[in-house]
Structures are given as structure tokens and as C-alpha cells.
């Protein structure tokens, strides 16, 4: 018989191992052990009696499983520290072992045998739950609403199970609104199990409701990582697995630019390619498994040197203290320079091409602006799900800017049209984007294309406007590190800066934000991992000499000098 990976029965020996971390508790028949949307996810091992796990996200409660003696509760939310998405109720007089989430994380890290059994069960349970019709958070709103898009995008990028009910086409939406007594003016609304209905919530309130945003506390972290793209995630995995107290902050969601890719085909070890969402899901879980803390949304607005430590300040005034900081804020999408662009953002102008945007444009003809690899990937993906894709390319060729494998696929696709020397000039629409006027800059000819979606993939600029003046950047804003700091007046240590160290000792930079970086997932992951080695060296230095002698007279040796 094949072992049940999702719901294994623990051996007596495994229960004995767990009991070292556990306390014994007793529940009466019908007692609630934890409640969806309210309690943190909790790990109980059934010793006698039973625990029924219930899904309340649909219209009627539904039994997912009944845990018998030897089985345990919990899923990946124990690692992500979010509130639980299901409820647990005792069936009969029930004795359990309760293990605190922090101890489960410790056990998974310290005991690979037990860790595998528990982790595999957590992952398999979440997969089964999603496949079983679990609705999760329900979002009711119109496809023509920018706030509906904001909410759906935030939930989906943060991998919160969600169902969208389009108020214009889904008959169930009106029924639900009546059920909750919500007027159409309050749309979009969000329904989370066990909580009051949220009427057009701010992203922060939504994050709090689904357990993404948590208090950071006053401890001084060994490492605070700003930005949870591939570079930040890699640093979080290595930092936390090597015993550093690690906090990972992201303005929006983990994954960064890579998280928006539908097929990363050149990342080592994935011959069939991997989606950015899958890579992000696995990396986030891996970092949290080792104890890294993640908080979103947490847009960092300032970095301050307090002498004894560094302070990272967020837009709501919340702060995090750190011995070392890693700048991994990557790059932001370049925007179209065309009138009314802002008015149509989220309702026709998009910067990524994923299922969320596809749902919003309903399979109609779409336009892509750009000729880089991200534009090429988007064209190939969108061509599979829409009638027609029109690519607008500023130059007369894509050969200098796009990989040849993508050009070959675009040329082979019957429903992709490429218009060279063409730019967007006007955007039109009433409640959402309906058409664009484009101009052939070689001939001056203008034409109108009817479309509900323009995907703008025209490169990126570094996200460094939050950095203080003492962090050196090049004129474009990319952060200088290591030997790039030659002749900087900002460097004040007697030693030379480490390879990924910025002009402020103890502050490092990795990934796309760094001057001269390769702008690839693998390179960002490599730099994020490597930065942790320098964090260790810096912390060792700090332990030896908490107040190192400073000097302004030791110039950094540039490349030419070495
Ligand atoms: C659509 C697309 C497809 C791609 N496909 C490939 C591919 O197939 N192969 C490949 O090798 N590369 C690909 N790339 C490039 C690759 O994704 C990037 O090189 C990589 O993501 C860079 O990682 P990073 O961690 O340095 O930065 P990013 O991925 O840019 O991540 C930075 C993170 O920092 C956060 N952040 C920014 N500012 C702040 C702040 N002030 N406070 C808190 N958080 C902040 C952002 O929200 C973001 O999550 C693609 C890029 C795109 C856009």
C-alpha cells in the first residue's frame, strides 16, 4: 500500500519525538481547536478521539478530513504564520499533543526525517484543498474596476487562495451581496471566512485580514532584506538556514519581476521551464521553513544609521532594526509616456501578463509594447489565450533586444502581428480602455486598434529613491558595491568594502538593483546567496570590534588598481 503523503499516520517513535516539543491537552466533544480566519494555524497530534477539519469558505460547511489517533493537523500556514483557512472541531472526548508553530519550524529544520513527513503532508494538503473546490477569500467586483484589479492582483501575487465573482456576469455575485446586505456602491467587497465583510479595503487592511501583515517587533535582526524578488528570497533562504535572524520585507508581494513570468526557461535545473509563481511559492516556503519572517505589503521608505544598528522605516512609520541590511529592491516597470496612462492603469494598462490580467481582458485582441525578453514571453503566453496579439516595436528589428528562441516562436505563431517602428500615441475608453491610436514613426501613418489591454513591457528602472545619500549610486540610480566604490568619499572603514557591500558598511546590495548586475533570475539568486557570506563576515567583525575605528583617508581600490 502506498503511504498517504497528505494524511500520514505517525509511528509511536515519531510521536515520542514530537512529545519532547509538545504539551498534552484534552478537548470535549464539539470543542473548537482552531477557527478559520481567526486563529493561527496550529499543530495537534491526535492521541485519542478525533479532530474534524472543516472548510467554511463555500456556502455550506464541508468536511475535509477527520483525523484519527496518530494523525496530525496543520498545513503550510504553520510555516507562513498566516491565520488558518480551515477550522478544527473535536469529535468525541479527544486527547492531543499540541506543538507550538515555532517548535514545528525548529523540528522541521533539526530533524530531516520528521521534517520531510510533516512538510510533504503540509504541501500535499494545500494542493488537495485547492483542487477540492476550496473557495478561499471571495472577491466580488467588476472587471471595469481598478480596485477590483488591485485586490485580485495583490491576493494572487501573495498566493492567497481566492475566487473572483464578476458582478457583471456571475449570477452568484448578486446573491452573495444580498446575503451579506452589501450595496453595489460598496464594491468591490472581500469576504474572508470568520471575519466581517471588507468594503473596498485598502491593501494594508486586506493584508491584515488575511494575515500577511504582522507586527515586526523590536528585536534587532541580524539581517533585514528589503525586496523579496529572487535576490531577496535567496538571501532569506541562506540567511535563515545559516542561523541568522532574518526579516524579509516587500512593498507588494514576494517574487519580484520573476514572479510575473509565465515561463522561466533558462533557470538552471528546470528543463521544462518553471512559472515565476511556482518558483516564488517554493522559495518563500523554503525561507519560512528555516524561520525567515516575511511581511507584505511593507514598502520601505528610509534607511537610517543609528550608530549601534540600522533602522529600516516603512511608509506607515513602522520600523525594523538590523545589524545588516540587504538592498534587493530590483527594478520597476518603465511606464508609457502617453496622455491618460494613469487613468487606465489596472483597467487596460498592465505591466505583467498573468492569469489575473487575462481574466480581466476576457480573451479579446491585446497589444504588447516592447521588444525585450519579457515582451517576447508575454507575446507567446498571450497568443495561447487570446484571439490576436499585436506587438508594437519602437525599432525596426527585435534582434538586438530579444533572445532568438523567442523571436522564432513569435514568427511561428499565426496570431501574433509585429508592427515595427510603431509607438502608442493615444488611449481611449469610457469606464475602461477600449482602443489605442498608434503611429508608424517612419511613415507618420496613424491607425486605431480596438483592444481592452495594452501590456507595457519596455524595461525597468532601479527602485532606489528610498535610499539615503550616503549609499552611492550611479547617475541612473543603480547601487555601487565593492570595487565600484573606487574614490567614493562615503567609505569610512580601514578595510576595503566586501564584494557586494555598498558605501555604507553593513549595507549590501544584490540583484537587478546593483550596478552591473546581469538582470537574470539566476544572477539575482547567486548574488542574494553570496551576500549572506559577507553578512557573516561583517557580523564577525562587529563581534570583534563593535565600534571600529573610522577613517576617511583610505580610498577604495577600483578595478584598475587591483
Ligand atoms: C515578465 C518578466 C519575465 C522575465 N523572465 C526572465 C527569464 O525567463 N529568465 C531570467 O533569467 N530573467 C527573467 N526576467 C528578469 C528577472 O526576473 C530579474 O532579473 C529578477 O527578477 C531580478 O531579481 P531581483 O530580486 O534583483 O529584483 P526584482 O525581481 O525586481 O524584485 C525586487 C522586489 O523588491 C520589492 N521592492 C521594491 N522596492 C521596495 C521597497 N522600497 N520596499 C520594499 N520592497 C521593495 C519589489 O516589490 C520586488 O518584489 C524577467 C523579468 C520580467 C519582468
Coordinates of C-alpha atoms and ligand atoms in Angstrom, one line a residue:
X1 CA 0.0 0.0 0.0
X2 CA 1.4 3.4 -0.9
X3 CA 1.8 5.7 2.1
X4 CA -0.7 8.5 2.4
X5 CA 1.5 11.6 2.0
X6 CA -1.1 14.2 2.8
X7 CA -2.5 12.4 5.9
X8 CA 0.2 10.1 7.3
X9 CA -0.2 8.2 10.5
X10 CA 2.8 8.8 12.8
X11 CA 4.6 5.9 14.3
X12 CA 4.9 5.6 18.1
X13 CA 8.6 6.6 17.8
X14 CA 7.7 9.7 15.8
X15 CA 5.0 10.6 18.4
X16 CA 7.6 10.2 21.2
X17 CA 10.0 12.6 19.3
X18 CA 7.2 15.1 19.0
X19 CA 6.2 14.8 22.6
X20 CA 9.5 16.5 23.5
X21 CA 8.3 19.6 21.9
X22 CA 4.6 19.3 22.9
X23 CA 2.2 19.8 25.7
X24 CA -0.8 17.5 26.3
X25 CA -4.3 18.8 26.1
X26 CA -7.8 17.5 26.4
X27 CA -10.9 18.7 24.4
X28 CA -14.5 17.8 24.8
X29 CA -16.8 16.7 22.0
X30 CA -17.6 19.7 19.7
X31 CA -14.9 22.0 21.2
X32 CA -13.3 24.2 18.6
X33 CA -9.5 23.7 18.4
X34 CA -8.9 26.5 15.9
X35 CA -11.2 28.6 13.7
X36 CA -10.8 29.6 10.1
X37 CA -9.8 33.3 9.5
X38 CA -9.3 33.9 13.3
X39 CA -6.8 31.6 14.9
X40 CA -3.2 31.0 13.8
X41 CA -2.7 27.5 12.2
X42 CA -1.8 25.0 14.9
X43 CA -0.3 21.6 15.1
X44 CA -2.1 18.9 17.1
X45 CA -1.4 15.2 17.1
X46 CA -4.5 13.1 17.9
X47 CA -3.8 10.6 20.8
X48 CA -7.4 9.5 21.3
X49 CA -10.8 10.6 19.9
X50 CA -10.8 12.5 16.6
X51 CA -10.5 16.0 15.0
X52 CA -12.7 17.0 12.1
X53 CA -11.3 19.6 9.7
X54 CA -14.0 21.9 8.1
X55 CA -14.0 24.3 5.2
X56 CA -16.3 27.2 5.7
X57 CA -15.3 29.2 2.6
X58 CA -18.2 28.0 0.4
X59 CA -22.0 28.5 1.1
X60 CA -22.2 25.4 3.4
X61 CA -19.5 24.0 5.8
X62 CA -17.8 21.0 4.3
X63 CA -15.7 18.2 6.0
X64 CA -12.3 17.9 4.5
X65 CA -10.9 15.1 6.7
X66 CA -11.4 13.5 10.1
X67 CA -8.0 13.0 11.8
X68 CA -7.8 9.7 13.8
X69 CA -5.3 8.8 16.5
X70 CA -1.7 9.0 15.2
X71 CA -2.6 11.7 12.7
X72 CA -1.8 15.5 12.9
X73 CA -3.5 18.8 11.9
X74 CA -1.9 21.7 10.1
X75 CA -0.8 22.9 6.7
X76 CA 1.7 25.3 5.2
X77 CA 0.2 28.2 7.1
X78 CA 2.1 26.9 10.1
X79 CA 5.2 27.9 8.2
X80 CA 3.9 31.1 6.6
X81 CA 2.4 32.2 10.0
X82 CA -0.9 33.2 8.4
X83 CA -4.3 32.7 10.0
X84 CA -5.7 29.2 9.3
X85 CA -8.0 28.8 6.3
X86 CA -9.9 25.9 7.9
X87 CA -11.5 25.1 11.3
X88 CA -10.9 22.1 13.6
X89 CA -13.5 20.6 15.9
X90 CA -13.1 17.7 18.5
X91 CA -15.2 14.7 17.7
X92 CA -15.7 12.7 20.9
X93 CA -13.5 13.2 24.0
X94 CA -10.2 14.0 22.5
X95 CA -6.6 13.9 23.8
X96 CA -3.9 15.6 21.8
X97 CA -0.3 16.8 21.8
X98 CA -0.1 20.5 20.9
X99 CA 3.2 21.7 19.4
X100 CA 3.7 25.5 19.0
X101 CA 4.3 26.7 15.4
X102 CA 7.8 27.9 16.3
X103 CA 8.7 24.4 17.6
X104 CA 7.3 22.8 14.5
X105 CA 9.6 25.0 12.4
X106 CA 12.5 24.1 14.6
X107 CA 11.7 20.4 14.4
X108 CA 11.5 20.6 10.6
X109 CA 14.9 22.2 10.4
X110 CA 16.6 20.0 13.0
X111 CA 15.1 16.5 12.2
X112 CA 15.1 15.9 8.4
X113 CA 13.2 12.6 8.8
X114 CA 10.3 14.0 10.7
X115 CA 10.7 17.3 8.8
X116 CA 10.1 15.5 5.4
X117 CA 6.9 13.7 6.7
X118 CA 5.4 17.0 8.0
X119 CA 6.5 19.3 5.2
X120 CA 5.3 16.8 2.5
X121 CA 1.9 16.5 4.3
X122 CA 1.5 20.3 4.6
X123 CA 2.3 20.8 0.9
X124 CA 0.1 17.9 -0.3
X125 CA -2.8 19.0 1.9
X126 CA -2.8 22.6 0.4
X127 CA -2.7 21.2 -3.1
X128 CA -5.6 18.8 -2.3
X129 CA -7.6 21.6 -0.7
X130 CA -7.2 23.9 -3.7
X131 CA -8.2 21.0 -6.1
X132 CA -11.2 20.1 -3.9
X133 CA -13.2 23.3 -4.7
X134 CA -12.0 25.3 -1.8
X135 CA -13.0 28.9 -2.5
X136 CA -10.8 30.8 0.0
X137 CA -11.2 34.5 0.0
X138 CA -14.1 35.7 -2.2
X139 CA -13.8 39.0 -4.1
X140 CA -16.9 40.5 -5.6
X141 CA -16.4 43.3 -8.1
X142 CA -16.4 44.4 -11.7
X143 CA -13.7 43.8 -14.3
X144 CA -14.0 47.5 -15.1
X145 CA -13.0 48.5 -11.6
X146 CA -9.3 49.4 -10.8
X147 CA -9.8 48.5 -7.2
X148 CA -11.1 45.0 -8.1
X149 CA -7.9 44.5 -10.1
X150 CA -5.7 45.9 -7.3
X151 CA -7.3 43.4 -4.8
X152 CA -7.2 40.4 -7.1
X153 CA -3.6 41.1 -8.1
X154 CA -2.5 41.5 -4.5
X155 CA -4.1 38.3 -3.3
X156 CA -3.0 36.3 -6.3
X157 CA 0.6 37.6 -6.2
X158 CA 0.7 36.7 -2.4
X159 CA -0.7 33.3 -3.2
X160 CA -3.8 33.7 -1.1
X161 CA -6.5 31.2 -2.3
X162 CA -9.2 33.3 -3.9
X163 CA -12.3 33.3 -6.0
X164 CA -13.4 36.3 -8.1
X165 CA -17.1 36.8 -8.7
X166 CA -17.6 39.2 -11.6
X167 CA -20.6 41.3 -10.6
X168 CA -21.4 42.0 -14.3
X169 CA -21.6 38.4 -15.4
X170 CA -21.7 36.0 -12.4
X171 CA -25.3 35.4 -11.0
X172 CA -23.8 34.2 -7.7
X173 CA -22.4 37.6 -7.1
X174 CA -25.7 39.4 -6.7
X175 CA -27.0 36.6 -4.4
X176 CA -23.9 36.9 -2.2
X177 CA -24.2 40.6 -2.0
X178 CA -27.9 40.2 -0.9
X179 CA -26.8 37.6 1.6
X180 CA -24.3 40.0 3.2
X181 CA -26.5 43.0 2.9
X182 CA -24.0 44.9 0.7
X183 CA -25.0 47.7 -1.7
X184 CA -23.5 47.9 -5.2
X185 CA -21.8 51.2 -4.2
X186 CA -19.6 49.4 -1.7
X187 CA -18.0 47.3 -4.4
X188 CA -15.5 45.7 -4.6
X189 CA -16.0 43.7 -1.4
X190 CA -13.9 40.9 0.1
X191 CA -15.4 38.0 2.1
X192 CA -12.9 36.2 4.3
X193 CA -14.2 33.3 6.4
X194 CA -14.9 34.2 10.0
X195 CA -14.5 38.0 9.5
X196 CA -16.7 41.0 8.7
X197 CA -17.1 41.7 5.0
X198 CA -14.5 44.2 3.8
X199 CA -15.8 47.0 1.7
X200 CA -13.2 48.2 -0.9
X201 CA -10.4 47.6 1.7
X202 CA -7.0 49.3 1.4
X203 CA -4.2 46.9 0.5
X204 CA -2.9 47.2 4.1
X205 CA -6.3 46.3 5.7
X206 CA -6.7 43.4 3.3
X207 CA -3.2 42.2 4.1
X208 CA -4.0 42.4 7.8
X209 CA -7.3 40.5 7.3
X210 CA -5.6 37.6 5.5
X211 CA -2.6 37.5 7.9
X212 CA 0.1 38.7 5.5
X213 CA 0.9 41.8 7.5
X214 CA 2.2 41.2 11.0
X215 CA 3.9 43.3 13.7
X216 CA 7.6 43.2 13.2
X217 CA 8.6 43.7 16.9
X218 CA 11.5 45.4 18.5
X219 CA 14.3 42.8 18.2
X220 CA 17.4 43.7 16.3
X221 CA 17.6 41.3 13.3
X222 CA 20.9 40.1 12.0
X223 CA 19.7 40.7 8.5
X224 CA 16.8 42.7 7.2
X225 CA 16.3 42.2 3.5
X226 CA 14.4 44.9 1.5
X227 CA 12.8 43.3 -1.5
X228 CA 11.6 39.7 -1.9
X229 CA 12.4 39.1 -5.5
X230 CA 14.8 36.3 -6.4
X231 CA 17.8 38.0 -4.8
X232 CA 15.9 38.8 -1.6
X233 CA 14.4 35.3 -1.4
X234 CA 17.7 33.6 -2.0
X235 CA 19.3 35.7 0.8
X236 CA 16.4 34.8 3.1
X237 CA 16.9 31.1 2.5
X238 CA 20.7 31.2 3.1
X239 CA 20.5 33.7 5.9
X240 CA 17.8 31.9 7.9
X241 CA 19.2 28.4 7.2
X242 CA 22.6 29.5 8.5
X243 CA 21.2 30.7 11.8
X244 CA 20.8 34.5 11.1
X245 CA 17.6 36.1 12.4
X246 CA 16.2 37.2 9.1
X247 CA 13.3 39.6 8.2
X248 CA 12.2 39.9 4.6
X249 CA 10.1 42.9 3.6
X250 CA 8.4 43.6 0.3
X251 CA 6.4 46.6 -0.9
X252 CA 3.9 44.3 -2.6
X253 CA 4.4 40.6 -2.7
X254 CA 7.3 38.0 -3.0
X255 CA 8.6 37.1 -6.4
X256 CA 9.5 40.4 -7.8
X257 CA 9.7 40.7 -11.6
X258 CA 10.4 37.0 -11.9
X259 CA 7.1 36.3 -10.1
X260 CA 5.2 37.7 -13.0
X261 CA 6.9 35.5 -15.6
X262 CA 4.8 32.7 -17.1
X263 CA 7.7 30.6 -18.1
X264 CA 11.3 31.0 -16.9
X265 CA 13.0 28.6 -19.3
X266 CA 16.7 29.4 -18.7
X267 CA 16.9 28.9 -14.9
X268 CA 19.2 26.0 -14.0
X269 CA 17.6 22.7 -13.3
X270 CA 14.2 23.2 -14.9
X271 CA 14.4 21.8 -18.4
X272 CA 10.6 22.2 -18.9
X273 CA 10.7 25.8 -17.6
X274 CA 9.1 27.0 -14.4
X275 CA 6.5 29.7 -13.8
X276 CA 7.5 32.6 -11.7
X277 CA 4.6 31.8 -9.4
X278 CA 5.8 28.3 -8.7
X279 CA 9.4 29.4 -8.2
X280 CA 8.2 32.1 -5.8
X281 CA 5.9 29.7 -3.9
X282 CA 8.7 27.2 -3.3
X283 CA 11.3 29.7 -2.4
X284 CA 9.0 31.6 0.0
X285 CA 8.1 28.3 1.8
X286 CA 11.8 27.3 1.9
X287 CA 12.8 30.6 3.5
X288 CA 9.9 30.4 6.0
X289 CA 10.7 26.8 6.8
X290 CA 14.1 27.9 8.1
X291 CA 12.4 30.7 10.2
X292 CA 12.7 33.8 7.9
X293 CA 9.9 36.2 8.6
X294 CA 8.1 37.8 5.7
X295 CA 5.8 40.8 5.8
X296 CA 3.9 42.3 2.9
X297 CA 3.0 45.0 2.0
X298 CA 5.9 46.7 3.6
X299 CA 7.2 49.5 1.4
X300 CA 10.5 50.7 2.8
X301 CA 10.9 54.5 2.6
X302 CA 14.1 55.1 4.6
X303 CA 17.3 53.6 5.9
X304 CA 18.8 55.3 8.9
X305 CA 22.2 54.7 10.6
X306 CA 21.6 54.7 14.4
X307 CA 25.3 54.0 15.2
X308 CA 24.7 50.8 17.2
X309 CA 22.3 49.4 14.5
X310 CA 20.4 50.3 11.3
X311 CA 16.8 51.3 11.1
X312 CA 14.6 50.4 8.2
X313 CA 11.5 52.6 8.1
X314 CA 8.2 51.7 6.3
X315 CA 5.6 54.0 4.7
X316 CA 3.3 53.7 7.7
X317 CA 6.0 54.7 10.2
X318 CA 6.7 51.1 11.3
X319 CA 10.4 50.3 11.8
X320 CA 12.6 47.3 11.8
X321 CA 16.1 47.2 13.4
X322 CA 19.0 45.4 11.9
X323 CA 22.7 44.8 12.2
X324 CA 22.9 44.3 8.4
X325 CA 20.6 45.3 5.6
X326 CA 20.4 43.9 2.1
X327 CA 19.1 46.2 -0.6
X328 CA 17.3 43.8 -3.1
X329 CA 14.6 46.2 -4.4
X330 CA 15.3 45.3 -8.1
X331 CA 13.7 47.4 -10.7
X332 CA 10.3 48.9 -11.5
X333 CA 8.4 48.8 -14.8
X334 CA 9.1 51.7 -17.1
X335 CA 5.8 53.5 -18.0
X336 CA 4.4 54.6 -21.3
X337 CA 4.7 58.4 -22.0
X338 CA 1.2 58.9 -23.3
X339 CA -1.7 61.0 -22.1
X340 CA -4.3 59.3 -19.8
X341 CA -2.0 56.4 -19.0
X342 CA -2.6 56.7 -15.2
X343 CA -6.4 56.7 -15.7
X344 CA -6.3 53.3 -17.4
X345 CA -3.7 51.6 -15.2
X346 CA -5.4 48.4 -13.9
X347 CA -8.3 48.8 -16.3
X348 CA -6.5 48.4 -19.6
X349 CA -2.8 49.2 -19.0
X350 CA -0.9 46.3 -17.4
X351 CA 2.8 45.7 -16.6
X352 CA 2.6 41.9 -16.3
X353 CA 0.8 39.3 -18.3
X354 CA -0.6 36.6 -15.9
X355 CA -4.0 34.9 -15.5
X356 CA -5.3 37.8 -13.4
X357 CA -4.9 40.2 -16.4
X358 CA -6.1 37.6 -18.9
X359 CA -9.3 37.2 -16.9
X360 CA -9.8 41.0 -17.0
X361 CA -9.5 41.2 -20.8
X362 CA -11.6 38.1 -21.5
X363 CA -9.7 36.6 -24.4
X364 CA -10.0 39.7 -26.7
X365 CA -7.3 41.1 -29.0
X366 CA -4.5 42.6 -27.0
X367 CA -1.5 44.8 -27.6
X368 CA 2.1 44.5 -26.3
X369 CA 4.5 47.3 -26.2
X370 CA 8.2 46.3 -26.1
X371 CA 10.8 44.1 -27.7
X372 CA 12.8 42.6 -24.8
X373 CA 12.6 39.1 -23.5
X374 CA 9.7 39.9 -21.1
X375 CA 7.7 41.3 -24.0
X376 CA 8.5 38.2 -26.0
X377 CA 7.5 35.8 -23.2
X378 CA 4.3 37.8 -22.8
X379 CA 3.5 37.6 -26.5
X380 CA 4.0 33.8 -26.6
X381 CA 1.8 33.3 -23.5
X382 CA -1.0 35.7 -24.5
X383 CA -1.1 34.3 -28.0
X384 CA -2.2 31.0 -26.5
X385 CA -5.1 32.5 -24.6
X386 CA -6.4 35.4 -26.8
X387 CA -7.6 35.9 -30.4
X388 CA -4.8 38.1 -31.6
X389 CA -1.7 39.8 -30.2
X390 CA -0.2 42.9 -31.8
X391 CA 3.3 43.8 -30.8
X392 CA 4.5 47.4 -31.1
X393 CA 8.3 47.7 -31.5
X394 CA 10.0 51.1 -31.4
X395 CA 12.9 50.0 -33.6
X396 CA 12.9 48.2 -37.0
X397 CA 14.1 44.9 -35.5
X398 CA 14.0 42.8 -32.3
X399 CA 17.3 41.0 -32.9
X400 CA 19.4 43.2 -30.6
X401 CA 16.9 43.0 -27.7
X402 CA 15.2 39.6 -27.7
X403 CA 16.6 36.0 -27.5
X404 CA 16.4 34.3 -30.8
X405 CA 14.3 31.3 -29.4
X406 CA 11.5 33.8 -28.5
X407 CA 11.8 35.5 -31.9
X408 CA 11.4 32.1 -33.6
X409 CA 8.2 31.4 -31.6
X410 CA 6.7 34.8 -32.3
X411 CA 7.4 34.3 -36.1
X412 CA 5.8 30.8 -35.9
X413 CA 2.6 32.0 -34.1
X414 CA -0.2 32.7 -36.6
X415 CA -1.9 35.1 -34.3
X416 CA 1.0 37.5 -33.4
X417 CA 1.4 40.6 -35.6
X418 CA 4.6 42.6 -35.1
X419 CA 4.4 46.3 -36.1
X420 CA 7.9 47.8 -36.2
X421 CA 8.8 51.5 -35.8
X422 CA 5.5 51.9 -34.1
X423 CA 4.5 53.7 -30.9
X424 CA 1.3 54.3 -28.9
X425 CA 0.1 57.9 -29.2
X426 CA -3.4 57.9 -27.6
X427 CA -5.5 55.8 -25.2
X428 CA -9.3 55.9 -25.4
X429 CA -12.2 54.4 -23.4
X430 CA -15.0 55.3 -21.1
X431 CA -15.0 53.2 -17.9
X432 CA -12.0 51.2 -19.1
X433 CA -9.6 51.0 -22.1
X434 CA -11.3 50.4 -25.4
X435 CA -8.8 51.4 -28.1
X436 CA -5.4 52.8 -28.8
X437 CA -4.1 55.1 -31.6
X438 CA -0.6 54.0 -32.8
X439 CA 1.8 55.8 -35.1
X440 CA 4.3 54.4 -37.5
X441 CA 7.2 56.7 -36.8
X442 CA 8.9 56.0 -40.2
X443 CA 5.8 57.0 -42.3
X444 CA 3.8 59.1 -39.8
X445 CA 0.8 56.9 -40.5
X446 CA -1.7 56.6 -37.6
X447 CA -4.2 53.8 -37.0
X448 CA -6.7 52.8 -34.3
X449 CA -6.6 49.3 -32.7
X450 CA -9.6 48.2 -30.7
X451 CA -8.3 46.5 -27.5
X452 CA -9.1 46.2 -23.8
X453 CA -5.5 45.6 -22.8
X454 CA -2.1 47.1 -23.5
X455 CA 0.8 45.2 -21.9
X456 CA 3.7 47.6 -21.4
X457 CA 7.0 45.7 -21.2
X458 CA 9.6 48.3 -22.0
X459 CA 12.3 47.8 -19.4
X460 CA 12.8 48.8 -15.9
X461 CA 14.4 51.4 -13.7
X462 CA 16.1 50.7 -10.3
X463 CA 14.0 51.2 -7.2
X464 CA 16.4 53.2 -5.1
X465 CA 14.6 56.5 -4.5
X466 CA 14.2 55.5 -0.8
X467 CA 18.0 55.2 -0.2
X468 CA 19.9 57.9 1.8
X469 CA 22.6 60.0 0.1
X470 CA 25.4 58.0 1.8
X471 CA 24.6 55.0 -0.3
X472 CA 26.4 55.6 -3.6
X473 CA 24.6 55.0 -6.8
X474 CA 25.4 55.7 -10.5
X475 CA 23.6 58.5 -12.3
X476 CA 20.8 56.2 -13.2
X477 CA 20.2 55.1 -9.6
X478 CA 21.9 51.6 -9.6
X479 CA 23.7 50.9 -6.3
X480 CA 27.5 50.7 -6.4
X481 CA 29.2 47.9 -4.5
X482 CA 32.7 46.6 -3.8
X483 CA 35.3 47.9 -6.2
X484 CA 32.8 50.1 -8.0
X485 CA 33.1 52.4 -5.0
X486 CA 36.6 53.5 -6.1
X487 CA 37.3 57.0 -4.9
X488 CA 33.9 57.3 -3.1
X489 CA 34.2 59.8 -0.3
X490 CA 31.5 57.8 1.6
X491 CA 33.6 54.8 2.6
X492 CA 34.9 55.3 6.1
X493 CA 36.4 51.9 7.1
X494 CA 40.0 51.0 7.1
X495 CA 39.3 47.8 5.2
X496 CA 38.2 47.6 1.6
X497 CA 34.4 47.1 1.1
X498 CA 33.3 43.5 0.6
X499 CA 32.3 42.5 -3.0
X500 CA 28.5 43.2 -2.5
X501 CA 28.9 45.9 0.2
X502 CA 27.7 49.4 -0.5
X503 CA 29.3 52.7 0.5
X504 CA 27.9 52.1 4.0
X505 CA 29.5 49.3 5.9
X506 CA 27.0 46.6 6.8
X507 CA 24.6 47.5 4.0
X508 CA 24.8 45.2 1.0
X509 CA 23.1 45.1 -2.5
X510 CA 22.2 42.2 -4.7
X511 CA 20.3 41.6 -7.9
X512 CA 18.9 43.9 -10.5
X513 CA 19.3 47.0 -8.3
X514 CA 23.1 46.6 -8.3
X515 CA 25.2 48.4 -10.8
X516 CA 26.5 46.0 -13.4
X517 CA 24.2 43.1 -12.4
X518 CA 23.2 40.6 -15.1
X519 CA 19.4 41.2 -14.9
X520 CA 18.7 37.4 -14.8
X521 CA 16.9 35.3 -12.2
X522 CA 20.0 33.0 -11.7
X523 CA 22.3 36.0 -11.3
X524 CA 20.0 37.6 -8.7
X525 CA 19.7 34.3 -6.8
X526 CA 23.5 33.9 -6.9
X527 CA 24.1 37.5 -5.6
X528 CA 21.5 37.1 -2.9
X529 CA 23.1 33.9 -1.7
X530 CA 26.6 35.4 -1.9
X531 CA 25.6 38.5 0.1
X532 CA 25.0 36.3 3.1
X533 CA 28.6 35.2 3.1
X534 CA 29.6 38.9 3.5
X535 CA 26.9 39.4 6.2
X536 CA 28.6 36.7 8.2
X537 CA 32.0 38.4 7.8
X538 CA 30.6 41.7 8.8
X539 CA 28.8 40.3 11.9
X540 CA 32.1 38.6 12.9
X541 CA 33.9 41.9 12.5
X542 CA 31.2 43.6 14.6
X543 CA 31.6 40.9 17.4
X544 CA 35.3 41.5 17.5
X545 CA 35.1 45.3 17.5
X546 CA 31.6 46.8 18.0
X547 CA 32.9 50.3 17.3
X548 CA 35.5 50.1 14.6
X549 CA 37.9 52.9 14.1
X550 CA 36.8 55.0 11.2
X551 CA 38.9 56.9 8.7
X552 CA 38.2 59.0 5.7
X553 CA 41.7 58.6 4.4
X554 CA 41.7 55.1 2.9
X555 CA 40.5 55.3 -0.7
X556 CA 38.7 52.2 -2.1
X557 CA 40.8 50.5 -4.7
X558 CA 39.0 50.5 -8.1
X559 CA 39.1 47.7 -10.7
X560 CA 42.1 49.3 -12.4
X561 CA 44.1 49.4 -9.2
X562 CA 43.8 45.7 -8.4
Ligands
LIG1 C1 8.0 39.4 -17.2 C2 9.5 39.1 -16.9 C3 10.0 37.9 -17.3 C4 11.3 37.6 -17.0 N1 11.8 36.4 -17.5 C5 13.1 36.0 -17.1 C6 13.6 34.8 -17.5 O1 12.9 34.0 -18.2 N2 14.8 34.5 -17.2 C7 15.7 35.3 -16.5 O2 16.8 34.9 -16.1 N3 15.2 36.5 -16.1 C8 13.9 36.9 -16.4 N4 13.5 38.2 -16.1 C9 14.4 39.0 -15.3 C10 14.3 38.6 -13.8 O3 13.0 38.5 -13.4 C11 15.0 39.7 -12.9 O4 16.4 39.8 -13.3 C12 15.0 39.3 -11.4 O5 13.6 39.2 -11.0 C13 15.7 40.3 -10.6 O6 15.5 39.9 -9.2 P1 15.7 40.9 -8.0 O7 15.4 40.1 -6.8 O8 17.0 41.6 -8.2 O9 14.7 42.1 -8.2 P2 13.0 42.1 -8.5 O10 12.7 40.8 -9.2 O11 12.9 43.3 -9.2 O12 12.4 42.1 -7.1 C14 12.5 43.3 -6.3 C15 11.5 43.2 -5.2 O13 11.7 44.3 -4.3 C16 10.4 44.9 -3.9 N5 10.6 46.3 -3.6 C17 11.0 47.3 -4.4 N6 11.1 48.5 -3.8 C18 10.8 48.2 -2.5 C19 10.8 49.0 -1.3 N7 11.0 50.3 -1.3 N8 10.4 48.4 -0.1 C20 10.1 47.0 -0.1 N9 10.2 46.3 -1.2 C21 10.5 46.8 -2.4 C22 9.5 44.7 -5.2 O14 8.2 44.7 -4.8 C23 10.0 43.3 -5.7 O15 9.3 42.3 -5.2 C24 12.1 38.5 -16.4 C25 11.6 39.7 -16.0 C26 10.3 40.1 -16.2 C27 9.7 41.4 -15.8

